[in-house]
Every structure is written in structure tokens, then in C-alpha cells.
Amino acid sequence: MTPEPPAIEVSGLSYRYGDRVALRELDFSILPGEIVGILGPNGSGKTTLFRILATLYPPQEGRVCVCGHPYPERVAVVREKLGVVFQAPSLDKKLTVYENLLHQGHLYGLCGKELALRIGYLLEVFRIHDRARDLVENLSGGLQRRVELAKGILHAPELLLMDEPTTGLDPLARREFWSFLQELQAEEDLTIIVTTHLMDEADRCDRLLVLDQGQLVAMDTPAHLRSLVSGTILLIRSPAPNELASRLKETLGREVLCEDGTLRLETEAESSQEEVTQLVGELLSRFRDKIESLTVAQPTLEDAFIRLTGHRFERNEQRENHG
Ligand code: ADP
Ligand code: MG
């Protein structure tokens, strides 16, 4: 038996918009059945990579293979294997849920009983059966996203690609969406690739491809990435952050990151709770007048990102746009 080819294999992939380099020499592969998150801050190249994998942009340099078929050479075969969910809504809001799915089916050459069965099955899976005859515009954001998902996998693709699919959803709807994804992965034997800038989503992926300024800085499981940071994290707000940062550096001999008026430092690897408490007490007594607040935190994926890149994830505190 020949082994199954990777779902995605990319080597030496670069992409530019004019002079602006959006992706730099990416090499990675994705196994069949994985949920892989493409994690990176705004502008890191996620959508560009998504568009290339979704066969909207041909690669300018390097090789891309989907289920063993090279893109762009075999674009028609590659497209059959792919289901795509875009960041912007793609449903026709003046049509019903059922009509939207029906048209999508026709687009892929499905019809009749086969199509009706498939739609019925997906409506069940996504628990939107009772809303099938409703206009899409009358559904909540969370339900509309489920219909998008049903639309994306209507033709039973091997690989599902999604660009920030939970944009605009509240945390509850987001968690629900992810439960559906995990169910799908198990039931449809699907490889799922999803871009995100949200750490809670990233944590639910099997592996993360971490992008920063168009470069692949890591590809590993969330647990492995978090374990890059073994100490405890101290976050200090200060009225004089730069001065405090340099004094802390002198005193502790450790790197102190300072952004947006908050200092972030990692204690010695494997410090005990007593050692952390002692350090906090010491900092508070020595630098009382320069500390507004001090928070003790366990390392997160964000800390792993800082470790990998030397800077914070969202540098100007970009917030998600709920709308
Ligand atoms: P992300 O999805 O992670 O926010 P993008 O792939 O959209 O990142 O963008 C990567 C970089 O390419 C950014 O610097 C962005 O400004 C730039 N870029 C994206 N699309 C275009 C475009 N159509 N023309 C010029 N520059 C672009
Ligand atoms: Mg994007």
C-alpha cells in the first residue's frame, strides 16, 4: 500500500504584493485529519497563505501540493478536494438556509435525491434543521456561520480551509463553532486548516503554524509551544515603565519586555511558588513607587509567541471588531 500523501505540502513558498513581502520561504506539511491553526497577528500573512492554499492566488515562488497534486498545475483536481469558508459572509441573505445550500450543491454538480440527502444530513449535524426554511438574514451570527460551514463542506471535500471564521462571534458562539469543527473532523475524516489571531481558538488546534511578518516562526502543538516558556510570568504596570525596565534588568539580570506601559518578565525556569512569592515581595519593596500593579500569571501561547519573536502578539492592542 502506498502511504497517503500529506494533505498539504509547501516548500520555499514566497509571495509579494509589489515590494511588500507577505510570505517568506515557507516550508511545512500538514497530515490528513489534522486541525491546523495558522496563528499570527494582523498583517502576518495569514490571509495571503489562505488564498494561496484556496487556489485564489498562484504561488509566485515555491511549490504547493494538495493531497499529492501540485498547484497551480492541477488546479481542477485540487479544487475538488477543497472546501473553503471565507472571512466575509458569502451567504445570500435574501434566500433561505435551504436555498443557499441547494445553489451551492448545483455549483458542484450535485442534484436530486443525493443533494437533498446531503443537505438534510448537514442540517442535522449543525443542528439548524428547524431553521432550513428561514431567510438567512433572520439568523443570528452564530447560526449564519454554521450555515457557512455546511456550505463549505457540502461537496464532501477532503480539506476544509477557513479564514478567521469566528470573526464577530461572541465567546459562547465561538466555542460552539469549535465543537462543531471537532465533531466534523471526527465524523467526516476531514483535514481542517483555520487562520486565527485568537489564542483560545489556537489552543484547540492539533498543531499551530505560527506566522510573524510573513515568516514561519514555529510549527508545533499548542502544548509544546507553551512549554517553551517554563517560568512564571509577572506583569507589572508602571508609571515609569522604561526606567523600571532598565532597573529590573540590572537587578535581576533578566530580559524585561516593555510594551504599552506594561512590563513582562519571566521568572527562572521551574521556580517554586515560594521563589515567585519571594521575588514579588522583593520587587514590591524595592520599587514600590514605580509599580502601579503586579500580576502573576501562568505562561500562555502569547508568551510562547513573545519567546519566539521578541515582541507581543498585538502590539497596538487591536481589538476584534464585533459587527
Ligand atoms: P493577515 O491576514 O495575517 O492580517 P495578510 O495576508 O492580509 O495578513 O497581509 C500580509 C501583508 O501583506 C500585510 O503587510 C498586508 O498589508 C499586505 N497585503 C495584503 N493584501 C495586500 C494587497 N492586496 N495589496 C498590497 N498589500 C497587501
Ligand atoms: Mg487576514
Coordinates of C-alpha atoms and ligand atoms in Angstrom, one line a residue:
M1 CA 0.0 0.0 0.0
T2 CA 1.4 3.4 -0.8
P3 CA 1.3 5.8 2.1
E4 CA -1.3 8.6 2.0
P5 CA 0.3 11.8 0.8
P6 CA 0.3 14.9 3.1
A7 CA -2.9 16.9 2.9
I8 CA -0.7 19.9 2.2
E9 CA 2.9 20.1 1.3
V10 CA 4.6 23.5 0.8
S11 CA 8.2 24.3 0.1
G12 CA 10.0 27.6 -0.5
L13 CA 6.7 29.5 -0.8
S14 CA 7.1 33.2 -1.1
Y15 CA 4.6 35.9 -2.0
R16 CA 4.8 39.7 -2.6
Y17 CA 2.5 42.5 -3.2
G18 CA 4.7 44.8 -5.2
D19 CA 7.7 45.5 -3.0
R20 CA 5.9 44.2 0.1
V21 CA 6.9 40.7 1.1
A22 CA 3.8 39.0 2.5
L23 CA 5.2 35.4 2.8
R24 CA 8.9 34.4 3.0
E25 CA 10.1 31.0 2.0
L26 CA 7.6 28.9 3.9
D27 CA 8.2 25.1 4.3
F28 CA 5.7 22.9 6.0
S29 CA 3.4 20.0 5.6
I30 CA 0.0 19.1 7.1
L31 CA -1.1 15.5 7.7
P32 CA -4.5 14.1 6.7
G33 CA -7.0 14.5 9.5
E34 CA -5.2 17.3 11.4
I35 CA -6.8 20.5 12.6
V36 CA -4.0 23.1 12.0
G37 CA -4.3 26.7 13.1
I38 CA -2.4 29.4 11.2
L39 CA -1.8 31.8 14.0
G40 CA -0.4 35.2 13.6
P41 CA -1.1 38.9 14.4
N42 CA -2.7 41.2 11.9
G43 CA -0.6 41.6 8.8
S44 CA 1.5 38.5 9.4
G45 CA 0.4 36.9 6.1
K46 CA -2.5 34.5 7.2
T47 CA -5.0 35.6 4.6
T48 CA -2.3 35.5 1.9
L49 CA -1.4 32.0 2.8
F50 CA -5.1 31.1 3.0
R51 CA -5.7 32.5 -0.5
I52 CA -2.8 30.5 -2.0
L53 CA -4.0 27.3 -0.4
A54 CA -7.6 28.1 -1.5
T55 CA -6.2 28.4 -5.1
L56 CA -7.2 32.1 -5.4
Y57 CA -3.5 33.2 -5.8
P58 CA -1.0 31.1 -7.6
P59 CA 2.3 30.9 -5.7
Q60 CA 5.0 33.3 -7.0
E61 CA 7.8 31.2 -5.8
G62 CA 8.0 27.7 -4.3
R63 CA 5.9 24.6 -4.5
V64 CA 2.4 23.8 -3.2
C65 CA 0.9 20.3 -3.3
V66 CA -2.7 19.5 -2.1
C67 CA -3.3 15.7 -1.4
G68 CA -0.4 15.0 -3.6
H69 CA -1.5 17.2 -6.5
P70 CA 0.7 20.2 -7.5
Y71 CA -1.0 23.7 -7.6
P72 CA -1.3 25.5 -9.9
E73 CA -0.6 22.7 -12.4
R74 CA -3.5 20.6 -11.4
V75 CA -5.8 23.3 -10.1
A76 CA -9.1 21.5 -11.2
V77 CA -8.3 18.3 -9.1
V78 CA -7.0 20.4 -6.2
R79 CA -10.3 22.4 -6.1
E80 CA -12.4 19.2 -5.9
K81 CA -10.5 18.3 -2.7
L82 CA -11.1 21.7 -1.1
G83 CA -13.9 23.3 0.9
V84 CA -13.5 27.0 1.7
V85 CA -15.0 29.3 4.2
F86 CA -14.1 33.0 3.7
Q87 CA -13.8 35.6 6.4
A88 CA -16.5 37.8 4.8
P89 CA -20.0 36.3 4.8
S90 CA -20.8 34.5 1.5
L91 CA -24.4 33.5 2.0
D92 CA -27.3 35.2 0.1
K93 CA -29.2 36.7 3.0
K94 CA -32.4 37.1 1.0
L95 CA -32.6 33.3 0.4
T96 CA -33.4 30.6 2.9
V97 CA -30.8 28.4 4.5
Y98 CA -32.0 25.5 2.3
E99 CA -31.9 27.5 -0.9
N100 CA -28.3 28.7 -0.1
L101 CA -27.2 25.1 0.3
L102 CA -29.1 24.0 -2.8
H103 CA -27.4 26.5 -5.0
Q104 CA -24.0 25.6 -3.6
G105 CA -24.8 21.9 -4.4
H106 CA -25.7 22.8 -8.0
L107 CA -22.5 24.7 -8.4
Y108 CA -20.7 21.5 -7.6
G109 CA -22.8 19.4 -9.9
L110 CA -24.9 17.8 -7.2
C111 CA -28.6 17.4 -7.7
G112 CA -31.8 15.5 -6.9
K113 CA -32.0 13.0 -4.1
E114 CA -28.3 12.8 -3.5
L115 CA -28.2 16.6 -2.9
A116 CA -31.3 16.6 -0.7
L117 CA -29.8 13.8 1.5
R118 CA -26.5 15.6 1.9
I119 CA -28.3 18.9 2.8
G120 CA -30.5 17.0 5.3
Y121 CA -27.5 15.4 6.9
L122 CA -25.6 18.6 7.3
L123 CA -28.6 20.5 8.7
E124 CA -28.8 17.7 11.3
V125 CA -25.1 17.8 12.0
F126 CA -25.1 21.6 12.5
R127 CA -28.5 21.5 14.4
I128 CA -30.1 24.0 12.0
H129 CA -32.8 21.7 10.7
D130 CA -35.6 23.7 12.2
R131 CA -34.3 26.9 10.5
A132 CA -34.0 25.4 7.0
R133 CA -36.9 27.5 5.6
D134 CA -35.8 30.7 7.3
L135 CA -34.2 33.6 5.4
V136 CA -30.5 33.7 6.3
E137 CA -30.9 37.4 7.3
N138 CA -33.1 36.3 10.2
L139 CA -30.5 34.0 11.7
S140 CA -28.1 35.0 14.5
G141 CA -24.4 35.5 13.6
G142 CA -23.5 32.1 15.2
L143 CA -26.2 30.3 13.1
Q144 CA -25.1 32.0 9.9
R145 CA -21.6 30.8 10.5
R146 CA -22.8 27.2 10.9
V147 CA -24.6 27.6 7.5
E148 CA -21.3 28.9 6.0
L149 CA -19.6 25.8 7.4
A150 CA -22.3 23.5 6.0
K151 CA -21.9 25.2 2.6
G152 CA -18.1 24.8 2.7
I153 CA -18.3 21.1 3.2
L154 CA -21.4 20.3 1.1
H155 CA -19.4 18.6 -1.7
A156 CA -17.6 16.4 0.9
P157 CA -14.1 17.9 0.4
E158 CA -11.0 16.2 2.0
L159 CA -9.7 19.5 3.2
L160 CA -11.5 22.5 4.8
L161 CA -9.9 25.9 4.7
M162 CA -11.2 28.8 6.8
D163 CA -10.1 32.4 7.2
E164 CA -10.8 33.7 10.7
P165 CA -14.2 32.0 10.6
T166 CA -15.4 33.2 14.1
T167 CA -14.8 36.9 13.5
G168 CA -17.7 38.9 15.1
L169 CA -18.9 35.9 17.1
D170 CA -19.3 36.2 20.9
P171 CA -17.2 33.8 23.0
L172 CA -20.1 31.4 23.5
A173 CA -20.9 31.1 19.8
R174 CA -17.2 30.8 19.1
R175 CA -16.9 27.8 21.5
E176 CA -20.0 26.2 19.9
F177 CA -18.5 26.7 16.4
W178 CA -15.4 24.9 17.6
S179 CA -17.3 22.0 19.0
F180 CA -18.9 21.6 15.6
L181 CA -15.4 21.7 13.9
Q182 CA -14.1 19.0 16.2
E183 CA -17.2 16.8 15.6
L184 CA -16.7 17.3 11.9
Q185 CA -13.1 16.3 11.9
A186 CA -14.0 13.1 13.6
E187 CA -17.1 12.2 11.5
E188 CA -16.1 13.4 8.0
D189 CA -12.4 12.4 8.3
L190 CA -11.6 16.0 7.3
T191 CA -8.3 17.9 7.4
I192 CA -9.0 21.4 8.7
I193 CA -6.9 24.5 8.3
V194 CA -8.1 27.6 10.0
T195 CA -6.4 31.0 10.3
T196 CA -6.9 32.8 13.6
H197 CA -5.4 35.6 15.8
L198 CA -7.3 34.3 18.9
M199 CA -5.3 32.4 21.4
D200 CA -8.3 30.4 22.8
E201 CA -9.0 29.1 19.3
A202 CA -5.4 28.3 18.7
D203 CA -5.3 26.2 21.8
R204 CA -8.0 23.9 20.3
C205 CA -5.9 23.0 17.2
D206 CA -3.8 19.9 16.9
R207 CA -0.9 21.9 15.7
L208 CA -0.2 25.6 15.1
L209 CA 1.7 27.2 12.2
V210 CA 2.9 30.4 13.8
L211 CA 3.5 33.3 11.4
D212 CA 5.1 36.6 12.1
Q213 CA 5.8 39.2 9.4
G214 CA 5.4 36.6 6.7
Q215 CA 7.8 34.2 8.3
L216 CA 7.1 30.8 9.8
V217 CA 8.5 31.0 13.3
A218 CA 7.2 27.7 14.6
M219 CA 5.0 24.7 13.8
D220 CA 4.1 22.6 16.8
T221 CA 1.4 21.5 19.2
P222 CA -0.1 24.2 21.5
A223 CA 1.3 22.3 24.5
H224 CA 4.8 22.1 23.1
L225 CA 4.7 25.8 22.2
R226 CA 3.5 26.7 25.7
S227 CA 6.3 24.6 27.2
L228 CA 8.9 26.9 25.5
V229 CA 8.1 29.1 28.5
S230 CA 8.8 27.3 31.7
G231 CA 8.9 30.0 34.3
T232 CA 6.0 32.1 35.7
I233 CA 5.0 35.4 34.1
L234 CA 5.0 38.7 36.0
L235 CA 3.1 41.6 34.5
I236 CA 3.9 45.0 36.0
R237 CA 2.1 48.2 35.2
S238 CA 4.3 51.2 36.0
P239 CA 4.0 55.0 35.7
A240 CA 7.7 54.9 34.5
P241 CA 7.9 51.7 32.6
N242 CA 11.2 52.3 30.7
E243 CA 13.1 53.4 33.8
L244 CA 11.7 50.4 35.8
A245 CA 12.5 48.0 32.9
S246 CA 16.2 49.0 32.9
R247 CA 16.5 48.9 36.7
L248 CA 14.9 45.5 36.7
K249 CA 17.3 44.3 34.0
E250 CA 20.2 45.5 36.1
T251 CA 18.9 44.0 39.3
L252 CA 17.7 40.6 38.0
G253 CA 20.0 40.2 35.0
R254 CA 16.9 39.1 33.0
E255 CA 15.3 40.3 29.9
V256 CA 12.3 42.5 30.6
L257 CA 9.8 43.3 27.8
C258 CA 8.1 46.6 27.9
E259 CA 5.2 47.5 25.7
D260 CA 2.2 49.7 26.2
G261 CA 3.3 50.7 29.7
T262 CA 3.3 47.1 30.9
L263 CA 6.5 45.2 31.8
R264 CA 6.5 41.5 31.2
L265 CA 9.1 39.2 32.7
E266 CA 9.6 35.5 33.2
T267 CA 10.9 34.1 36.4
E268 CA 13.7 31.4 36.4
A269 CA 12.5 28.2 34.7
E270 CA 10.8 25.9 37.2
S271 CA 10.8 28.4 40.0
S272 CA 8.8 27.2 43.0
Q273 CA 5.8 29.1 44.3
E274 CA 7.9 30.3 47.3
E275 CA 10.6 31.7 45.0
V276 CA 8.0 33.5 42.9
T277 CA 6.4 34.9 46.1
Q278 CA 9.8 36.0 47.4
L279 CA 10.6 37.7 44.1
V280 CA 7.3 39.6 44.1
G281 CA 7.8 40.7 47.7
E282 CA 11.3 41.9 46.8
L283 CA 10.1 43.8 43.7
L284 CA 7.3 45.5 45.6
S285 CA 9.6 46.6 48.5
R286 CA 12.4 47.8 46.2
F287 CA 10.4 49.5 43.5
R288 CA 7.2 50.4 45.4
D289 CA 6.9 53.9 43.9
K290 CA 7.4 52.6 40.3
I291 CA 4.8 49.8 40.5
E292 CA 1.2 50.5 39.9
S293 CA 0.1 46.9 39.8
L294 CA 1.7 43.5 39.6
T295 CA 0.0 40.3 38.3
V296 CA 1.3 36.8 38.5
A297 CA 0.3 34.6 35.5
Q298 CA 0.9 31.2 34.0
P299 CA 2.6 31.2 30.6
T300 CA 0.1 31.2 27.6
L301 CA 0.5 30.8 23.9
E302 CA 1.1 34.6 23.8
D303 CA 4.2 34.1 26.0
A304 CA 5.4 31.5 23.6
F305 CA 4.9 33.9 20.7
I306 CA 6.9 36.5 22.6
R307 CA 9.6 34.0 23.2
L308 CA 9.7 33.1 19.5
T309 CA 9.6 36.6 18.1
G310 CA 10.8 39.0 20.9
H311 CA 7.6 41.1 20.7
R312 CA 4.0 41.0 21.8
F313 CA 1.3 39.5 19.6
E314 CA -0.9 42.5 19.1
R315 CA 1.3 45.5 19.5
N316 CA -1.3 48.2 19.5
E317 CA -4.0 46.2 21.3
Q318 CA -6.1 45.8 18.2
R319 CA -9.4 44.5 19.3
E320 CA -11.8 42.3 17.5
N321 CA -14.4 44.2 15.6
H322 CA -17.8 42.9 16.6
G323 CA -20.1 43.8 13.8
Ligands
ADP1 P1 -3.2 38.8 7.9 O1 -4.3 38.0 7.2 O2 -2.4 38.0 8.8 O3 -3.7 40.0 8.5 P2 -2.4 39.5 5.1 O4 -2.0 38.2 4.4 O5 -3.8 40.0 4.9 O6 -2.2 39.2 6.7 O7 -1.3 40.6 4.8 C1 0.1 40.3 4.9 C2 0.8 41.6 4.4 O8 0.5 41.9 3.0 C3 0.4 42.8 5.2 O9 1.5 43.7 5.3 C4 -0.6 43.5 4.3 O10 -0.7 44.9 4.4 C5 -0.1 43.1 2.9 N1 -1.2 43.0 1.9 C6 -2.3 42.1 2.0 N2 -3.1 42.2 0.9 C7 -2.5 43.1 0.1 C8 -2.8 43.7 -1.2 N3 -3.9 43.2 -1.9 N4 -2.0 44.6 -1.7 C9 -0.9 45.1 -1.0 N5 -0.5 44.6 0.2 C10 -1.3 43.6 0.7
MG2 MG -6.4 38.2 7.4

